[in-house]
Amino acid sequence: MNYTINDSKGNVLEVKAFHPGVFLEEEIEDRELLKKTVAQQLEILPTNLSEILKGKRNISPRLAVKLEKVFKISAEYWLNLQMAWDLQNAREEEYA
């Protein structure tokens, strides 16, 4: 099922959520951080960070708070990204 919105000119735009790991990886790269260092700051294993970045592991409320502390991006933002991703997947499964 596709979800759409209209831009200011009335053109239909498809809305597609993405896993929060995509945004996290962009933040890490934009800030020129080492993934190993980020994992240490988040107090998680580097393999767990890699799984998050690949979309294989979700952002929990506890991790969202740690991300807020490290990146200065609110925990609510991280959880909203996760919720949008989860809802999209649930809808795709339900309407498939």
mmCIF file with all atom_site columns, C-alpha atoms in Angstrom:
data_model
loop_
_atom_site.group_PDB
_atom_site.id
_atom_site.type_symbol
_atom_site.label_atom_id
_atom_site.label_alt_id
_atom_site.label_comp_id
_atom_site.label_asym_id
_atom_site.label_entity_id
_atom_site.label_seq_id
_atom_site.pdbx_PDB_ins_code
_atom_site.Cartn_x
_atom_site.Cartn_y
_atom_site.Cartn_z
_atom_site.occupancy
_atom_site.B_iso_or_equiv
_atom_site.pdbx_formal_charge
_atom_site.auth_seq_id
_atom_site.auth_comp_id
_atom_site.auth_asym_id
_atom_site.auth_atom_id
_atom_site.pdbx_PDB_model_num
ATOM 1  C CA . MET A 1 1  ? 0.000  0.000  0.000  1.00 0.00 ? 1  MET A CA 1
ATOM 2  C CA . ASN A 1 2  ? 1.321  3.431  -0.908 1.00 0.00 ? 2  ASN A CA 1
ATOM 3  C CA . TYR A 1 3  ? 0.829  6.517  1.199  1.00 0.00 ? 3  TYR A CA 1
ATOM 4  C CA . THR A 1 4  ? 0.945  9.841  -0.555 1.00 0.00 ? 4  THR A CA 1
ATOM 5  C CA . ILE A 1 5  ? 0.957  13.546 0.160  1.00 0.00 ? 5  ILE A CA 1
ATOM 6  C CA . ASN A 1 6  ? 0.834  16.519 -2.169 1.00 0.00 ? 6  ASN A CA 1
ATOM 7  C CA . ASP A 1 7  ? 3.590  19.082 -2.522 1.00 0.00 ? 7  ASP A CA 1
ATOM 8  C CA . SER A 1 8  ? 2.890  22.819 -2.775 1.00 0.00 ? 8  SER A CA 1
ATOM 9  C CA . LYS A 1 9  ? 2.130  22.476 -6.498 1.00 0.00 ? 9  LYS A CA 1
ATOM 10 C CA . GLY A 1 10 ? -0.334 19.627 -6.007 1.00 0.00 ? 10 GLY A CA 1
ATOM 11 C CA . ASN A 1 11 ? 2.048  16.954 -7.238 1.00 0.00 ? 11 ASN A CA 1
ATOM 12 C CA . VAL A 1 12 ? 1.596  13.601 -5.523 1.00 0.00 ? 12 VAL A CA 1
ATOM 13 C CA . LEU A 1 13 ? 4.594  12.445 -3.483 1.00 0.00 ? 13 LEU A CA 1
ATOM 14 C CA . GLU A 1 14 ? 4.978  8.923  -2.159 1.00 0.00 ? 14 GLU A CA 1
ATOM 15 C CA . VAL A 1 15 ? 5.828  8.735  1.528  1.00 0.00 ? 15 VAL A CA 1
ATOM 16 C CA . LYS A 1 16 ? 8.334  6.041  2.393  1.00 0.00 ? 16 LYS A CA 1
ATOM 17 C CA . ALA A 1 17 ? 9.748  5.527  5.865  1.00 0.00 ? 17 ALA A CA 1
ATOM 18 C CA . PHE A 1 18 ? 13.310 4.369  6.367  1.00 0.00 ? 18 PHE A CA 1
ATOM 19 C CA . HIS A 1 19 ? 15.033 2.511  9.161  1.00 0.00 ? 19 HIS A CA 1
ATOM 20 C CA . PRO A 1 20 ? 16.590 4.896  11.707 1.00 0.00 ? 20 PRO A CA 1
ATOM 21 C CA . GLY A 1 21 ? 19.930 3.169  11.106 1.00 0.00 ? 21 GLY A CA 1
ATOM 22 C CA . VAL A 1 22 ? 20.082 4.949  7.747  1.00 0.00 ? 22 VAL A CA 1
ATOM 23 C CA . PHE A 1 23 ? 19.898 8.343  9.450  1.00 0.00 ? 23 PHE A CA 1
ATOM 24 C CA . LEU A 1 24 ? 22.328 7.229  12.157 1.00 0.00 ? 24 LEU A CA 1
ATOM 25 C CA . GLU A 1 25 ? 24.887 6.170  9.554  1.00 0.00 ? 25 GLU A CA 1
ATOM 26 C CA . GLU A 1 26 ? 24.533 9.536  7.804  1.00 0.00 ? 26 GLU A CA 1
ATOM 27 C CA . GLU A 1 27 ? 25.104 11.336 11.115 1.00 0.00 ? 27 GLU A CA 1
ATOM 28 C CA . ILE A 1 28 ? 28.203 9.264  11.817 1.00 0.00 ? 28 ILE A CA 1
ATOM 29 C CA . GLU A 1 29 ? 29.618 9.956  8.352  1.00 0.00 ? 29 GLU A CA 1
ATOM 30 C CA . ASP A 1 30 ? 28.691 13.662 8.338  1.00 0.00 ? 30 ASP A CA 1
ATOM 31 C CA . ARG A 1 31 ? 30.413 14.135 11.677 1.00 0.00 ? 31 ARG A CA 1
ATOM 32 C CA . GLU A 1 32 ? 33.402 12.084 10.490 1.00 0.00 ? 32 GLU A CA 1
ATOM 33 C CA . LEU A 1 33 ? 33.198 9.772  13.489 1.00 0.00 ? 33 LEU A CA 1
ATOM 34 C CA . LEU A 1 34 ? 34.569 6.269  13.774 1.00 0.00 ? 34 LEU A CA 1
ATOM 35 C CA . LYS A 1 35 ? 31.870 3.640  14.187 1.00 0.00 ? 35 LYS A CA 1
ATOM 36 C CA . LYS A 1 36 ? 33.963 1.946  16.859 1.00 0.00 ? 36 LYS A CA 1
ATOM 37 C CA . THR A 1 37 ? 34.038 5.191  18.862 1.00 0.00 ? 37 THR A CA 1
ATOM 38 C CA . VAL A 1 38 ? 30.293 5.707  18.463 1.00 0.00 ? 38 VAL A CA 1
ATOM 39 C CA . ALA A 1 39 ? 29.641 2.164  19.677 1.00 0.00 ? 39 ALA A CA 1
ATOM 40 C CA . GLN A 1 40 ? 31.772 2.859  22.748 1.00 0.00 ? 40 GLN A CA 1
ATOM 41 C CA . GLN A 1 41 ? 29.946 6.114  23.442 1.00 0.00 ? 41 GLN A CA 1
ATOM 42 C CA . LEU A 1 42 ? 26.603 4.315  23.121 1.00 0.00 ? 42 LEU A CA 1
ATOM 43 C CA . GLU A 1 43 ? 27.876 1.499  25.338 1.00 0.00 ? 43 GLU A CA 1
ATOM 44 C CA . ILE A 1 44 ? 27.009 -1.154 22.755 1.00 0.00 ? 44 ILE A CA 1
ATOM 45 C CA . LEU A 1 45 ? 29.063 -3.684 20.860 1.00 0.00 ? 45 LEU A CA 1
ATOM 46 C CA . PRO A 1 46 ? 30.353 -2.624 17.438 1.00 0.00 ? 46 PRO A CA 1
ATOM 47 C CA . THR A 1 47 ? 28.498 -5.600 15.936 1.00 0.00 ? 47 THR A CA 1
ATOM 48 C CA . ASN A 1 48 ? 25.239 -4.320 17.433 1.00 0.00 ? 48 ASN A CA 1
ATOM 49 C CA . LEU A 1 49 ? 25.880 -0.892 15.919 1.00 0.00 ? 49 LEU A CA 1
ATOM 50 C CA . SER A 1 50 ? 26.512 -2.525 12.538 1.00 0.00 ? 50 SER A CA 1
ATOM 51 C CA . GLU A 1 51 ? 23.197 -4.382 12.815 1.00 0.00 ? 51 GLU A CA 1
ATOM 52 C CA . ILE A 1 52 ? 21.392 -1.114 13.572 1.00 0.00 ? 52 ILE A CA 1
ATOM 53 C CA . LEU A 1 53 ? 23.014 0.567  10.576 1.00 0.00 ? 53 LEU A CA 1
ATOM 54 C CA . LYS A 1 54 ? 21.938 -2.352 8.357  1.00 0.00 ? 54 LYS A CA 1
ATOM 55 C CA . GLY A 1 55 ? 18.351 -2.204 9.652  1.00 0.00 ? 55 GLY A CA 1
ATOM 56 C CA . LYS A 1 56 ? 18.598 -5.567 11.378 1.00 0.00 ? 56 LYS A CA 1
ATOM 57 C CA . ARG A 1 57 ? 18.249 -4.191 14.914 1.00 0.00 ? 57 ARG A CA 1
ATOM 58 C CA . ASN A 1 58 ? 15.799 -1.585 16.165 1.00 0.00 ? 58 ASN A CA 1
ATOM 59 C CA . ILE A 1 59 ? 16.199 1.562  18.233 1.00 0.00 ? 59 ILE A CA 1
ATOM 60 C CA . SER A 1 60 ? 14.924 0.946  21.764 1.00 0.00 ? 60 SER A CA 1
ATOM 61 C CA . PRO A 1 61 ? 13.889 3.734  24.130 1.00 0.00 ? 61 PRO A CA 1
ATOM 62 C CA . ARG A 1 62 ? 17.087 3.213  26.138 1.00 0.00 ? 62 ARG A CA 1
ATOM 63 C CA . LEU A 1 63 ? 19.246 3.446  23.009 1.00 0.00 ? 63 LEU A CA 1
ATOM 64 C CA . ALA A 1 64 ? 17.275 6.502  21.860 1.00 0.00 ? 64 ALA A CA 1
ATOM 65 C CA . VAL A 1 65 ? 18.253 8.273  25.085 1.00 0.00 ? 65 VAL A CA 1
ATOM 66 C CA . LYS A 1 66 ? 21.898 7.319  24.547 1.00 0.00 ? 66 LYS A CA 1
ATOM 67 C CA . LEU A 1 67 ? 21.723 8.591  20.968 1.00 0.00 ? 67 LEU A CA 1
ATOM 68 C CA . GLU A 1 68 ? 20.239 11.842 22.273 1.00 0.00 ? 68 GLU A CA 1
ATOM 69 C CA . LYS A 1 69 ? 23.162 12.215 24.642 1.00 0.00 ? 69 LYS A CA 1
ATOM 70 C CA . VAL A 1 70 ? 25.820 11.478 21.990 1.00 0.00 ? 70 VAL A CA 1
ATOM 71 C CA . PHE A 1 71 ? 24.331 13.245 18.951 1.00 0.00 ? 71 PHE A CA 1
ATOM 72 C CA . LYS A 1 72 ? 22.209 15.948 20.622 1.00 0.00 ? 72 LYS A CA 1
ATOM 73 C CA . ILE A 1 73 ? 19.189 14.767 18.605 1.00 0.00 ? 73 ILE A CA 1
ATOM 74 C CA . SER A 1 74 ? 16.134 14.122 20.767 1.00 0.00 ? 74 SER A CA 1
ATOM 75 C CA . ALA A 1 75 ? 15.219 10.618 21.837 1.00 0.00 ? 75 ALA A CA 1
ATOM 76 C CA . GLU A 1 76 ? 11.719 11.314 20.537 1.00 0.00 ? 76 GLU A CA 1
ATOM 77 C CA . TYR A 1 77 ? 13.110 11.903 17.050 1.00 0.00 ? 77 TYR A CA 1
ATOM 78 C CA . TRP A 1 78 ? 14.888 8.543  17.049 1.00 0.00 ? 78 TRP A CA 1
ATOM 79 C CA . LEU A 1 79 ? 11.808 6.760  18.372 1.00 0.00 ? 79 LEU A CA 1
ATOM 80 C CA . ASN A 1 80 ? 9.560  8.496  15.830 1.00 0.00 ? 80 ASN A CA 1
ATOM 81 C CA . LEU A 1 81 ? 11.818 7.250  13.021 1.00 0.00 ? 81 LEU A CA 1
ATOM 82 C CA . GLN A 1 82 ? 11.600 3.742  14.477 1.00 0.00 ? 82 GLN A CA 1
ATOM 83 C CA . MET A 1 83 ? 7.814  3.935  14.872 1.00 0.00 ? 83 MET A CA 1
ATOM 84 C CA . ALA A 1 84 ? 7.332  5.156  11.295 1.00 0.00 ? 84 ALA A CA 1
ATOM 85 C CA . TRP A 1 85 ? 9.467  2.266  10.041 1.00 0.00 ? 85 TRP A CA 1
ATOM 86 C CA . ASP A 1 86 ? 7.576  -0.262 12.162 1.00 0.00 ? 86 ASP A CA 1
ATOM 87 C CA . LEU A 1 87 ? 4.180  1.079  11.067 1.00 0.00 ? 87 LEU A CA 1
ATOM 88 C CA . GLN A 1 88 ? 5.148  0.982  7.420  1.00 0.00 ? 88 GLN A CA 1
ATOM 89 C CA . ASN A 1 89 ? 6.253  -2.638 7.743  1.00 0.00 ? 89 ASN A CA 1
ATOM 90 C CA . ALA A 1 90 ? 3.110  -3.602 9.657  1.00 0.00 ? 90 ALA A CA 1
ATOM 91 C CA . ARG A 1 91 ? 0.911  -2.001 6.991  1.00 0.00 ? 91 ARG A CA 1
ATOM 92 C CA . GLU A 1 92 ? 2.809  -3.700 4.199  1.00 0.00 ? 92 GLU A CA 1
ATOM 93 C CA . GLU A 1 93 ? 2.332  -7.072 5.908  1.00 0.00 ? 93 GLU A CA 1
ATOM 94 C CA . GLU A 1 94 ? -1.357 -6.407 6.642  1.00 0.00 ? 94 GLU A CA 1
ATOM 95 C CA . TYR A 1 95 ? -2.265 -5.195 3.172  1.00 0.00 ? 95 TYR A CA 1
ATOM 96 C CA . ALA A 1 96 ? -0.058 -7.594 1.195  1.00 0.00 ? 96 ALA A CA 1
#
